[in-house]
């Protein structure tokens, strides 16, 4: 009992210190790193490969950081929803809430030297790769402190130094690009891997199979991760794919089906996949996951699925609730401590939004910057070329 | 000394008119090295030298390796650099163009070959959306030092699906650089510049030029040789009418200029070399001198390269024009197969001569009454 109080006191001190920091880095580093073994809730299913064990090694620190990171991601996405409705975010906004376990589990298994590339539902992956809340919100609102200086928008977040290559708007294009990253890693003898993420909608794209064929021919360290949230925009997987067993679609390429709502299962699968890909070439991971929001902010998400289905998943499989239960059942923190973490995370998000709102729109001269790396002193024109022109440096 | 100056000047971004004059003079002074080279040899040697100089450069495409290149442009490179740097791909343009762009994101310098640019349409999303726009969308984080190269435009008797010119399509896209060499010096200098350039470059070759021989200067044979991107070359000076052309059409324009000279018309032939950036200042300076313009291209006329040049000259040099701009382009039809129809579908030297003459006899009345 005394031990618990002491641990709680340390915890609370760390929390209040953290309340003043705006970064999303893990601050629960006074928690223990002694190993715990947890069983994943579902076994893995393998295609042409023996799946890894259901027993996952983790630590209290890791579980607490999973909770915090996922809570942060969840809060960020919900705040983005409000900002979009307030018309501070324009255009497209594809939210990831429900799928957080994939981003967080993956990060736990890899390093920043491994690469990740994904499609347009990229806000949380960006955060996982080291992106800050300020960079994310400022980019969403098109301000100069955004990660792409306001010139990309929701679908074009990047963090090259964190191994995050975007942020792509064309469905499926990111998969050959990801195989290209893996090609370059192998060419450079880097001993790292690339995770090329795509959805169940993109899984039918021809270019995916073209890239997979070459990745297999050349033994590229490419891991194709299908985030199967069961709906490609408004089309359910069974209406789009003759075979929705996406982990089997690689045919000669082995695959693993993973419970994508279980961060530990995701971690185990990604660790397994990385070891495999470095030795043998490509592997497919199918993450069985779910998005609570519609495809984007213009989609209510309830015309092609029932509200019961959505609330059912929230009840039974929510990734944050799962970790919460695990933490509580292992006595790693109290309910109040976890609620405090959520409050703290909410405050962090609110502060980042306030700061992002202060960030100005990009300077008009930015219209013409970054068209080229080397502009050669060439002229570029605005709508009225006699009125608006610039020399590209 | 002039040679040293020329090499320094050749790769500089903002060459002034003076430097350009030196370059024109130098090219004439140095053109007689006695050595000739085919465009094929020029491209092959450029690839070889750039691969030798930078281990990040690699070639990827169909038949580039064991087959020695569909048009033998990459001959000998597999033997010299090995299968890790010269990669034969399956017939999957969207896939390998995407893989090339991804490798460029990581920092490698891919040279992706399309067997012809007609097949680039299968990969065009990667050229435009994944390559051209990335530096802008990422505000400079993700640069794409890639070259997409291959034969472009009409060959001989290959029919509608294998004959399209893509200069206008790629030339309209911000974020891309688009080059079109004519001579062997162009091929060497521009390909080397393209490979060294940090931005995505579309390099439009011409199958029928591969076997043509051109004299090359000692300058051009040096492994450090490169030509500036965005600068046109005055192939032939003249004072009566300007003819702009690129790729194979430069040869036709030069032939037309010979014929026109016999009729007392001195034509200035501009080899564009660069479709994007377009060398508007060289074109306009020439038109301000000659007051007449014929644009020449092999591709479809509507929304073509000539249309852009026309517009540019109207905007910048309207008062200098003594005649309406003439456009000679490919016919507005898919390329037919029958030899006589094919001949009618692409510009011939006669067409260029006729248009130049029209441009020269059009003015009279206004000038007379002034």
XYZ file of C-alpha atoms in Angstrom:
763
model
C 0.000 0.000 0.000
C 2.807 2.381 0.967
C 4.615 1.386 -2.187
C 1.547 2.202 -4.269
C 1.158 5.640 -2.670
C 4.849 6.393 -3.221
C 4.588 5.354 -6.849
C 1.414 7.427 -7.261
C 3.132 10.445 -5.705
C 6.072 10.151 -8.125
C 3.598 9.741 -10.925
C 1.676 12.873 -9.955
C 4.842 14.941 -9.640
C 5.871 13.856 -13.117
C 2.429 14.682 -14.409
C 2.387 18.203 -13.049
C 5.860 18.797 -14.463
C 4.626 17.512 -17.782
C 1.576 19.766 -17.754
C 3.852 22.674 -18.646
C 5.516 20.954 -21.573
C 4.001 21.232 -25.021
C 5.815 18.254 -26.523
C 4.211 14.882 -26.862
C 7.278 12.915 -25.739
C 6.896 10.303 -23.105
C 7.153 11.803 -19.646
C 6.239 8.796 -17.566
C 9.844 7.711 -17.419
C 9.854 7.093 -13.710
C 7.644 4.076 -14.318
C 9.226 0.704 -14.164
C 10.942 -0.957 -17.091
C 10.755 -4.432 -15.629
C 9.298 -6.834 -18.178
C 5.725 -8.033 -18.155
C 4.372 -10.625 -20.553
C 0.912 -10.084 -21.963
C -1.098 -12.302 -24.269
C -2.654 -10.681 -27.293
C -6.414 -10.985 -27.233
C -6.472 -12.803 -30.560
C -3.942 -15.121 -32.158
C -2.146 -14.085 -35.347
C -3.109 -15.785 -38.598
C -0.316 -16.530 -41.022
C -0.291 -16.888 -44.793
C 2.684 -18.944 -45.981
C 4.470 -18.183 -42.724
C 4.440 -19.374 -39.126
C 2.963 -16.542 -37.079
C 4.751 -15.118 -34.049
C 3.751 -16.054 -30.512
C 0.801 -14.392 -28.805
C 2.965 -13.621 -25.790
C 4.268 -10.092 -26.010
C 7.024 -8.670 -23.849
C 6.255 -5.228 -22.551
C 6.964 -3.002 -19.560
C 4.856 -0.754 -17.322
C 6.569 2.224 -18.879
C 5.668 1.063 -22.348
C 2.038 0.436 -21.449
C 1.693 3.813 -19.791
C 3.276 5.496 -22.778
C 0.945 3.592 -25.126
C -1.960 4.950 -23.135
C -0.667 8.498 -23.172
C 0.311 8.502 -26.838
C -2.991 7.048 -27.971
C -4.927 9.443 -25.750
C -2.986 12.302 -27.298
C -3.701 11.087 -30.817
C -7.378 10.607 -29.997
C -7.659 14.081 -28.546
C -5.843 15.612 -31.525
C -8.241 14.030 -34.005
C -11.333 15.033 -32.048
C -10.035 18.576 -31.746
C -9.420 18.589 -35.500
C -13.066 17.620 -35.990
C -14.138 20.739 -34.047
C -11.687 22.967 -35.881
C -13.006 21.680 -39.201
C -16.598 22.407 -38.185
C -15.476 25.871 -37.109
C -14.071 26.267 -40.643
C -10.522 26.743 -39.408
C -9.497 23.638 -41.323
C -10.465 23.595 -44.995
C -10.611 21.075 -47.769
C -9.957 17.493 -46.809
C -9.577 16.158 -43.287
C -9.343 12.382 -42.807
C -9.363 11.368 -39.153
C -7.668 8.377 -37.595
C -9.513 7.986 -34.295
C -10.017 4.294 -33.608
C -6.869 3.306 -35.463
C -4.346 4.687 -32.947
C -3.048 1.262 -31.903
C -1.506 0.737 -35.328
C 0.553 3.930 -35.177
C 1.631 3.425 -31.596
C 2.316 -0.311 -31.774
C 4.402 0.160 -34.910
C 6.558 2.876 -33.364
C 7.274 0.627 -30.376
C 8.794 -2.003 -32.655
C 10.979 0.176 -34.857
C 13.431 3.107 -34.908
C 13.399 6.468 -36.635
C 15.854 5.059 -39.161
C 13.135 2.757 -40.414
C 10.839 4.556 -42.815
C 7.077 4.919 -42.815
C 4.987 6.129 -45.720
C 1.222 6.290 -45.701
C -1.772 7.800 -47.498
C -3.834 10.782 -46.419
C -4.987 9.602 -42.982
C -1.615 10.663 -41.696
C -1.932 12.951 -38.659
C -1.274 10.305 -36.007
C 1.536 8.583 -37.899
C 3.169 12.010 -38.151
C 2.911 12.428 -34.398
C 4.366 8.984 -33.814
C 7.364 9.834 -35.994
C 8.234 12.831 -33.851
C 5.963 15.485 -35.278
C 4.622 18.027 -32.777
C 1.032 19.043 -32.110
C 1.850 22.604 -33.110
C 3.232 21.506 -36.464
C 0.133 19.381 -37.025
C -2.504 21.961 -36.092
C -0.694 24.809 -37.809
C -0.468 22.747 -40.990
C -4.153 21.830 -40.796
C -5.014 25.505 -40.522
C -2.596 26.433 -43.299
C -0.229 28.492 -41.165
C 3.494 29.014 -41.602
C 4.452 27.020 -38.504
C 2.923 23.922 -40.036
C 5.184 20.977 -40.835
C 4.875 21.825 -44.522
C 4.775 25.573 -43.816
C 1.071 25.593 -44.577
C 1.606 24.607 -48.190
C 0.668 20.948 -47.898
C -2.436 20.641 -45.777
C -3.935 17.642 -44.000
C -2.863 15.073 -46.567
C 0.729 16.237 -46.911
C 2.471 16.002 -43.543
C 6.142 14.960 -43.728
C 8.970 14.483 -41.246
C 12.014 13.326 -43.150
C 14.373 13.384 -40.167
C 11.946 11.110 -38.347
C 11.760 8.716 -41.275
C 8.266 9.811 -42.281
C 7.830 10.275 -46.005
C 4.241 11.523 -46.053
C 1.262 12.049 -46.483
C -0.010 11.112 -50.034
C -3.278 12.005 -51.676
C -3.405 9.519 -54.547
C -4.781 6.203 -53.328
C -2.209 3.455 -53.703
C 0.678 5.616 -54.958
C 2.415 5.399 -51.603
C 2.986 1.664 -51.968
C 5.429 1.773 -54.900
C 6.992 4.827 -53.281
C 7.454 2.813 -50.082
C 9.023 -0.046 -52.017
C 11.343 2.591 -53.507
C 12.360 3.679 -50.029
C 13.080 0.034 -49.183
C 15.053 -0.263 -52.425
C 17.164 2.731 -51.400
C 17.684 1.311 -47.905
C 18.960 -1.936 -49.377
C 21.065 -0.097 -51.975
C 22.640 1.962 -49.213
C 23.140 -1.151 -47.049
C 21.313 0.562 -44.181
C 19.854 -2.544 -42.450
C 16.538 -0.787 -41.975
C 13.059 -1.396 -43.290
C 10.164 0.571 -44.747
C 6.537 0.243 -43.694
C 4.308 1.170 -46.634
C 0.793 1.673 -45.278
C -2.429 1.562 -47.253
C -6.121 0.874 -46.702
C -8.510 -1.846 -47.753
C -9.621 0.453 -50.579
C -6.086 0.859 -51.898
C -5.416 -2.875 -51.597
C -6.993 -3.446 -55.009
C -4.707 -0.984 -56.823
C -2.685 -2.510 -59.651
C 0.437 -0.530 -58.841
C 0.543 -2.228 -55.451
C 0.967 -5.609 -57.117
C 3.489 -4.201 -59.569
C 5.578 -2.893 -56.676
C 5.130 -6.044 -54.615
C 6.333 -8.176 -57.515
C 9.516 -6.140 -57.812
C 10.006 -6.049 -54.035
C 9.789 -9.833 -53.976
C 12.048 -10.264 -57.033
C 14.707 -8.047 -55.507
C 14.219 -9.043 -51.829
C 13.512 -5.506 -50.728
C 13.059 -4.850 -46.981
C 9.497 -3.646 -47.564
C 6.621 -4.312 -45.191
C 3.231 -3.629 -46.717
C 0.746 -2.757 -43.993
C -2.915 -2.881 -44.907
C -4.901 -0.882 -42.351
C -8.155 -2.674 -42.980
C -10.842 -0.488 -41.460
C -13.356 -2.396 -43.608
C -14.573 0.552 -45.653
C -12.955 2.192 -48.642
C -14.706 5.539 -48.327
C -18.340 4.368 -48.479
C -17.732 0.956 -49.975
C -17.531 -2.010 -47.662
C -14.672 -4.430 -48.276
C -16.950 -7.227 -49.440
C -18.311 -4.923 -52.181
C -14.879 -3.917 -53.427
C -12.717 -7.019 -53.135
C -13.448 -10.486 -54.437
C -11.041 -11.641 -51.762
C -10.954 -9.351 -48.698
C -8.312 -11.551 -47.066
C -5.756 -8.829 -47.697
C -2.980 -10.617 -45.863
C -3.258 -13.404 -48.442
C -3.358 -11.160 -51.487
C 0.417 -11.196 -51.822
C 0.118 -14.809 -53.012
C 3.816 -15.741 -53.052
C 4.536 -13.054 -50.438
C 3.795 -14.198 -46.866
C 1.287 -12.329 -44.754
C 0.039 -11.955 -41.231
C -3.383 -10.973 -40.009
C -3.218 -8.870 -36.849
C -5.763 -7.456 -34.421
C -5.123 -3.810 -35.211
C -6.991 -2.577 -32.125
C -4.427 -4.242 -29.869
C -1.272 -2.124 -29.656
C 0.751 -5.024 -28.285
C -0.288 -7.304 -31.127
C 0.692 -4.585 -33.575
C 4.049 -4.200 -31.870
C 4.688 -7.932 -31.994
C 3.722 -8.176 -35.641
C 5.881 -5.222 -36.679
C 8.882 -6.556 -34.774
C 8.384 -9.929 -36.436
C 7.951 -8.336 -39.848
C 11.065 -6.202 -39.527
C 13.213 -9.243 -38.697
C 11.658 -11.146 -41.579
C 11.983 -8.379 -44.161
C 15.634 -7.696 -43.426
C 16.470 -11.322 -44.205
C 13.892 -12.393 -46.757
C 12.213 -9.526 -48.529
C 8.610 -8.307 -48.463
C 5.839 -9.356 -46.109
C 2.258 -8.133 -45.779
C 0.631 -7.211 -42.484
C -3.128 -6.819 -42.397
C -4.227 -4.767 -39.402
C -7.854 -5.403 -38.537
C -8.822 -1.941 -37.364
C -11.696 0.544 -37.403
C -12.257 4.251 -37.855
C -14.950 5.931 -35.781
C -15.257 8.916 -38.091
C -16.440 8.696 -41.647
C -13.943 8.593 -44.497
C -13.416 12.337 -44.158
C -15.134 15.272 -42.531
C -17.623 15.434 -45.404
C -18.754 11.892 -44.706
C -21.018 11.275 -41.710
C -19.893 7.646 -41.795
C -23.329 6.327 -40.954
C -24.963 5.895 -44.333
C -23.021 2.746 -45.136
C -22.622 1.387 -41.621
C -24.944 1.241 -38.646
C -24.486 3.332 -35.536
C -24.750 0.075 -33.618
C -21.709 -1.268 -35.428
C -19.712 1.837 -34.578
C -20.730 1.902 -30.923
C -20.257 -1.840 -30.711
C -16.611 -1.543 -31.734
C -16.139 1.325 -29.314
C -17.510 -0.854 -26.504
C -15.685 -4.061 -27.324
C -12.459 -3.160 -29.074
C -11.430 0.431 -28.418
C -7.621 0.445 -28.346
C -7.310 2.994 -25.552
C -9.813 1.191 -23.340
C -7.930 -2.036 -23.872
C -4.695 -0.536 -22.605
C -6.522 1.161 -19.761
C -7.905 -2.199 -18.617
C -4.486 -3.770 -18.910
C -2.857 -1.021 -16.866
C -5.533 -1.220 -14.190
C -5.533 -4.998 -14.003
C -1.761 -5.018 -13.593
C -1.949 -2.216 -11.020
C 0.400 0.005 -12.966
C -1.654 3.125 -12.253
C -4.973 4.091 -10.708
C -8.075 5.143 -12.566
C -7.590 8.685 -11.342
C -4.017 8.752 -12.606
C -5.149 7.685 -16.036
C -7.931 10.258 -16.027
C -5.355 12.854 -15.048
C -3.222 11.807 -17.979
C -6.198 12.320 -20.250
C -6.825 15.766 -18.756
C -3.194 16.660 -19.189
C -3.227 15.496 -22.785
C -6.347 17.546 -23.451
C -4.613 20.600 -22.037
C -1.588 19.977 -24.221
C -3.797 19.790 -27.288
C -5.690 22.954 -26.337
C -2.449 24.838 -25.812
C -1.071 23.674 -29.142
C -4.252 24.805 -30.890
C -4.056 28.207 -29.231
C -0.464 28.532 -30.330
C -1.275 27.347 -33.836
C -4.043 29.923 -34.119
C -1.473 32.617 -33.371
C 0.719 31.435 -36.222
C 0.275 33.627 -39.296
C -0.623 32.543 -42.819
C 2.437 32.098 -45.024
C 3.946 35.213 -46.574
C 2.645 35.798 -50.143
C 6.189 35.315 -51.438
C 5.877 31.654 -50.359
C 3.569 31.099 -53.336
C 6.682 30.776 -55.451
C 9.120 29.046 -53.072
C 10.039 25.338 -53.203
C 8.752 24.827 -56.743
C 12.275 23.634 -57.440
C 15.292 22.969 -55.251
C 17.331 24.790 -57.879
C 15.201 27.439 -59.565
C 17.880 28.550 -62.028
C 16.690 32.141 -61.885
C 13.672 31.235 -63.943
C 10.482 33.313 -63.889
C 7.224 31.997 -62.526
C 3.916 33.756 -63.022
C 0.786 34.425 -60.997
C -2.749 34.647 -62.340
C -2.039 37.975 -64.017
C 1.469 37.487 -65.302
C 1.987 41.185 -65.841
C 1.062 41.837 -62.225
C 2.455 38.894 -60.276
C 5.712 37.256 -61.214
C 8.742 36.014 -59.337
C 12.212 34.757 -60.023
C 12.769 31.247 -58.696
C 16.030 31.186 -56.775
C 41.211 30.422 -71.575
C 37.993 30.828 -73.452
C 37.477 27.103 -72.944
C 37.787 27.473 -69.170
C 35.432 30.444 -69.239
C 32.965 28.487 -71.307
C 32.941 25.535 -68.932
C 32.359 27.823 -65.962
C 29.692 29.705 -67.845
C 27.993 26.648 -69.239
C 26.650 25.481 -65.892
C 25.794 28.817 -64.352
C 22.183 29.597 -63.611
C 21.865 33.231 -64.724
C 23.983 33.545 -67.846
C 23.868 37.118 -69.028
C 23.633 38.089 -72.662
C 27.361 38.747 -72.697
C 28.114 35.295 -71.414
C 25.674 33.872 -73.881
C 27.516 35.675 -76.633
C 30.780 34.207 -75.419
C 29.177 30.797 -75.340
C 27.898 31.118 -78.906
C 31.298 32.337 -80.060
C 33.090 29.656 -78.085
C 30.893 26.898 -79.475
C 31.762 27.960 -82.962
C 35.424 28.351 -82.094
C 35.623 24.912 -80.484
C 33.281 22.893 -82.658
C 36.023 21.639 -84.908
C 37.738 19.109 -82.653
C 37.548 16.670 -85.539
C 35.646 14.119 -83.475
C 32.132 12.933 -84.286
C 29.767 11.064 -82.061
C 26.282 9.607 -82.500
C 23.549 10.717 -80.138
C 23.455 7.122 -78.879
C 27.145 7.225 -77.989
C 26.664 10.624 -76.424
C 23.891 9.399 -74.138
C 25.747 6.198 -73.283
C 28.923 8.048 -72.383
C 26.996 10.569 -70.302
C 25.302 7.792 -68.327
C 28.609 5.986 -67.885
C 30.441 9.060 -66.635
C 27.701 10.118 -64.231
C 27.403 6.606 -62.809
C 31.135 6.513 -62.364
C 31.232 9.892 -60.636
C 28.365 9.308 -58.217
C 27.569 5.908 -56.672
C 24.031 7.059 -55.937
C 23.158 7.131 -59.650
C 21.450 3.985 -60.904
C 19.438 3.024 -63.991
C 16.116 1.244 -63.972
C 13.850 0.273 -66.842
C 12.777 -2.445 -69.252
C 15.663 -4.193 -71.049
C 18.253 -1.688 -69.843
C 20.530 -4.409 -68.509
C 21.002 -7.770 -70.198
C 19.412 -6.665 -73.475
C 21.864 -3.710 -73.430
C 18.961 -1.285 -73.791
C 16.013 -1.461 -76.169
C 17.793 1.161 -78.266
C 21.253 0.269 -76.938
C 21.522 3.509 -74.993
C 22.611 1.640 -71.847
C 24.968 -0.702 -73.669
C 27.812 -2.036 -71.549
C 26.580 -0.483 -68.337
C 25.386 -3.699 -66.720
C 28.799 -5.296 -67.245
C 30.530 -2.259 -65.853
C 28.326 -1.407 -62.864
C 26.562 -4.636 -62.002
C 22.941 -5.646 -61.501
C 22.513 -3.560 -58.367
C 22.941 -0.363 -60.341
C 21.493 -1.367 -63.702
C 18.104 -2.933 -63.067
C 15.925 -4.759 -65.538
C 12.304 -4.307 -64.557
C 9.147 -6.192 -65.391
C 6.741 -4.419 -67.746
C 5.182 -2.403 -64.965
C 5.697 1.313 -65.519
C 3.505 2.542 -62.673
C 5.346 0.242 -60.291
C 8.902 0.998 -61.290
C 8.373 4.722 -61.760
C 6.951 4.795 -58.226
C 9.859 2.765 -56.890
C 12.248 5.188 -58.608
C 10.562 8.205 -57.042
C 10.615 6.548 -53.603
C 14.332 5.872 -53.998
C 14.826 9.538 -54.924
C 12.911 10.586 -51.785
C 15.505 8.633 -49.793
C 18.371 10.416 -51.545
C 19.417 8.157 -54.395
C 19.635 9.514 -57.958
C 17.578 7.228 -60.202
C 17.553 7.380 -63.991
C 14.290 5.750 -65.003
C 13.979 4.725 -68.629
C 10.639 4.514 -70.412
C 10.997 2.441 -73.528
C 9.089 5.231 -75.159
C 7.328 8.123 -73.528
C 4.015 6.725 -74.697
C 4.384 4.227 -71.848
C 5.052 7.015 -69.394
C 1.307 7.637 -69.392
C 0.969 4.516 -67.276
C 3.247 6.140 -64.720
C 2.249 9.752 -65.173
C 0.728 10.009 -61.697
C 4.127 9.287 -60.194
C 5.883 11.762 -62.475
C 3.465 14.574 -61.661
C 1.948 13.894 -58.249
C 4.727 11.954 -56.561
C 7.754 13.624 -58.142
C 7.012 17.098 -59.499
C 4.897 18.357 -56.627
C 6.662 16.875 -53.608
C 9.235 19.571 -52.970
C 6.473 22.185 -52.937
C 3.939 20.217 -50.863
C 6.593 19.432 -48.267
C 7.976 22.996 -48.298
C 11.414 21.713 -49.240
C 11.658 18.612 -47.013
C 11.297 16.038 -49.769
C 13.313 16.740 -52.901
C 13.277 14.363 -55.859
C 16.542 14.170 -57.829
C 15.210 11.819 -60.496
C 15.519 11.676 -64.294
C 12.846 10.087 -66.478
C 14.293 9.526 -69.929
C 13.454 7.778 -73.173
C 12.461 8.325 -76.803
C 9.611 10.758 -77.415
C 7.547 11.666 -80.446
C 7.159 10.006 -83.816
C 9.432 7.264 -85.053
C 8.840 5.596 -88.432
C 5.690 3.637 -89.103
C 4.999 2.739 -85.486
C 1.398 3.903 -85.511
C -0.831 5.971 -83.283
C -0.089 4.491 -79.863
C 3.672 4.735 -80.249
C 4.125 8.169 -81.765
C 2.915 10.864 -79.411
C 5.055 13.827 -78.332
C 4.760 14.640 -74.619
C 6.719 17.901 -74.519
C 3.628 20.083 -74.093
C 2.032 17.918 -71.397
C 5.112 17.666 -69.186
C 6.197 21.195 -70.071
C 3.099 22.650 -68.470
C 3.773 21.163 -65.051
C 5.447 23.291 -62.351
C 8.048 21.355 -60.428
C 9.306 19.479 -63.482
C 12.195 20.364 -65.722
C 11.764 19.172 -69.282
C 14.670 18.867 -71.685
C 14.821 17.972 -75.371
C 18.312 17.494 -76.836
C 19.013 17.645 -80.545
C 22.718 17.100 -81.240
C 25.227 14.823 -79.537
C 26.584 17.736 -77.557
C 23.071 18.522 -76.414
C 22.552 14.892 -75.464
C 25.726 14.678 -73.423
C 25.555 18.073 -71.786
C 21.866 18.030 -70.991
C 21.756 14.459 -69.698
C 24.693 15.127 -67.403
C 23.014 18.310 -66.191
C 19.759 16.432 -65.683
C 21.363 13.702 -63.594
C 23.166 16.277 -61.457
C 20.068 18.423 -61.022
C 18.285 18.090 -57.666
C 14.818 18.326 -59.242
C 12.785 15.832 -61.314
C 13.747 16.051 -64.984
C 11.838 14.644 -67.953
C 14.401 13.998 -70.667
C 12.816 13.666 -74.107
C 15.059 11.910 -76.614
C 14.224 10.949 -80.172
C 14.590 7.469 -81.603
C 15.410 8.653 -85.108
C 18.236 10.848 -83.804
C 19.980 8.069 -81.908
C 21.948 6.965 -84.961
C 22.790 10.458 -86.215
C 26.360 11.662 -85.962
C 27.362 15.156 -84.924
C 30.724 16.830 -84.445
C 31.633 17.279 -80.797
C 34.032 19.762 -79.306
C 36.900 18.770 -77.058
C 34.994 20.592 -74.365
C 32.014 18.312 -74.724
C 34.118 15.199 -74.426
C 35.345 16.130 -70.984
C 33.629 14.238 -68.167
C 32.821 17.418 -66.292
C 30.986 18.886 -69.287
C 27.406 19.922 -68.779
C 25.015 22.369 -70.380
C 22.820 24.798 -68.463
C 19.183 23.861 -68.047
C 16.795 26.548 -69.260
C 18.999 28.000 -71.996
C 18.268 27.714 -75.693
C 20.986 27.652 -78.339
C 21.080 29.735 -81.487
C 21.979 27.015 -83.989
C 22.094 29.373 -86.926
C 22.091 33.132 -86.812
C 19.783 35.081 -89.077
C 17.991 38.391 -89.419
C 14.731 37.913 -91.283
C 12.719 35.301 -89.424
C 13.104 33.300 -86.219
C 12.359 29.590 -86.264
C 12.077 27.851 -82.880
C 12.375 24.066 -82.751
C 13.404 21.208 -80.507
C 14.662 17.675 -80.971
C 14.500 16.238 -84.477
C 12.751 19.331 -85.823
C 15.928 21.371 -85.263
C 17.508 19.399 -88.081
C 14.510 20.110 -90.304
C 14.640 23.811 -89.417
C 18.292 23.960 -90.370
C 17.510 22.344 -93.688
C 14.698 24.845 -94.231
C 17.080 27.689 -93.383
C 19.463 26.512 -96.131
C 16.615 26.552 -98.649
C 15.362 29.942 -97.461
C 18.871 31.395 -97.725
C 18.830 30.622 -101.447
C 15.666 32.715 -101.659
C 17.294 35.604 -99.849
C 15.630 34.916 -96.492
C 18.018 34.707 -93.567
C 16.444 32.484 -90.923
C 17.607 32.330 -87.318
C 17.169 28.836 -85.922
C 16.751 28.462 -82.186
C 17.292 25.025 -80.665
C 15.127 25.267 -77.529
C 17.013 22.476 -75.659
C 14.813 23.188 -72.636
C 11.013 23.031 -72.821
C 10.670 23.862 -69.138
C 12.070 26.281 -68.150
C 11.509 27.853 -71.544
C 14.203 30.333 -72.559
C 11.824 33.205 -73.147
C 14.563 35.818 -73.176
C 16.508 34.185 -76.017
C 13.319 33.680 -78.031
C 12.126 37.242 -77.480
C 15.539 38.746 -78.166
C 15.593 36.900 -81.462
C 12.083 37.987 -82.443
C 12.888 41.577 -81.554
C 15.745 41.280 -84.020
C 13.951 39.495 -86.864
C 10.348 40.659 -86.209
C 8.937 37.373 -87.489
C 8.413 33.988 -85.879
C 7.692 30.443 -86.962
C 7.295 27.900 -84.168
C 8.002 24.301 -85.084
C 7.186 21.082 -83.265
C 6.263 17.515 -84.047
C 3.500 17.161 -81.485
C -0.179 17.963 -81.603
C -0.875 21.640 -82.294
C -3.556 22.434 -79.752
C -2.060 23.597 -76.462
C 1.383 22.783 -77.834
C 4.826 24.194 -77.185
C 4.364 26.572 -80.117
C 1.192 27.936 -78.581
C 3.112 28.866 -75.434
C 5.932 30.483 -77.422
C 3.365 32.407 -79.447
C 1.692 33.719 -76.307
C 5.020 34.611 -74.723
C 6.121 36.609 -77.758
C 2.769 38.407 -77.990
C 3.025 39.368 -74.332
C 6.640 40.491 -74.354
C 7.407 41.616 -77.901
C 4.082 42.563 -79.519
C 5.284 45.858 -81.005
C 8.229 44.110 -82.622
C 6.158 41.685 -84.676
C 5.814 42.573 -88.345
C 3.711 39.516 -89.083
C 1.439 37.114 -87.294
C 3.224 34.185 -85.661
C 3.161 31.012 -87.729
C 2.826 27.590 -86.117
C 3.999 24.390 -87.755
C 3.093 21.282 -85.776
C 2.030 17.674 -86.193
C -1.399 17.121 -87.673
C -4.419 17.101 -85.402
C -4.934 13.375 -85.863
C -3.688 10.184 -84.231
C -0.608 9.062 -86.145
C -1.604 6.990 -89.182
C 0.422 4.033 -90.403
C 0.347 4.326 -94.218
C 3.554 6.013 -95.335
C 1.889 8.774 -97.307
C -0.515 9.645 -94.497
C 2.275 9.521 -91.920
C 4.263 11.962 -94.007
C 1.291 14.329 -93.962
C 0.896 13.983 -90.214
C 4.346 15.347 -89.312
C 5.993 18.604 -90.394
C 8.177 18.386 -93.474
C 10.904 20.818 -94.530
C 8.541 22.222 -97.211
C 6.045 23.173 -94.521
C 8.659 25.134 -92.622
C 9.897 26.944 -95.735
C 6.347 27.839 -96.728
C 5.481 29.220 -93.304
C 8.682 31.250 -93.129
C 7.938 32.767 -96.505
C 4.409 33.613 -95.409
C 5.823 35.308 -92.334
C 8.221 37.297 -94.493
C 5.769 38.576 -97.081
C 2.934 39.416 -94.731
C 3.914 42.869 -93.427
C 4.274 45.301 -96.383
C 1.192 47.607 -96.175
C 1.662 48.936 -92.628
C 5.381 49.560 -93.091
C 4.807 51.240 -96.468
C 2.247 53.729 -95.159
C 4.391 54.678 -92.119
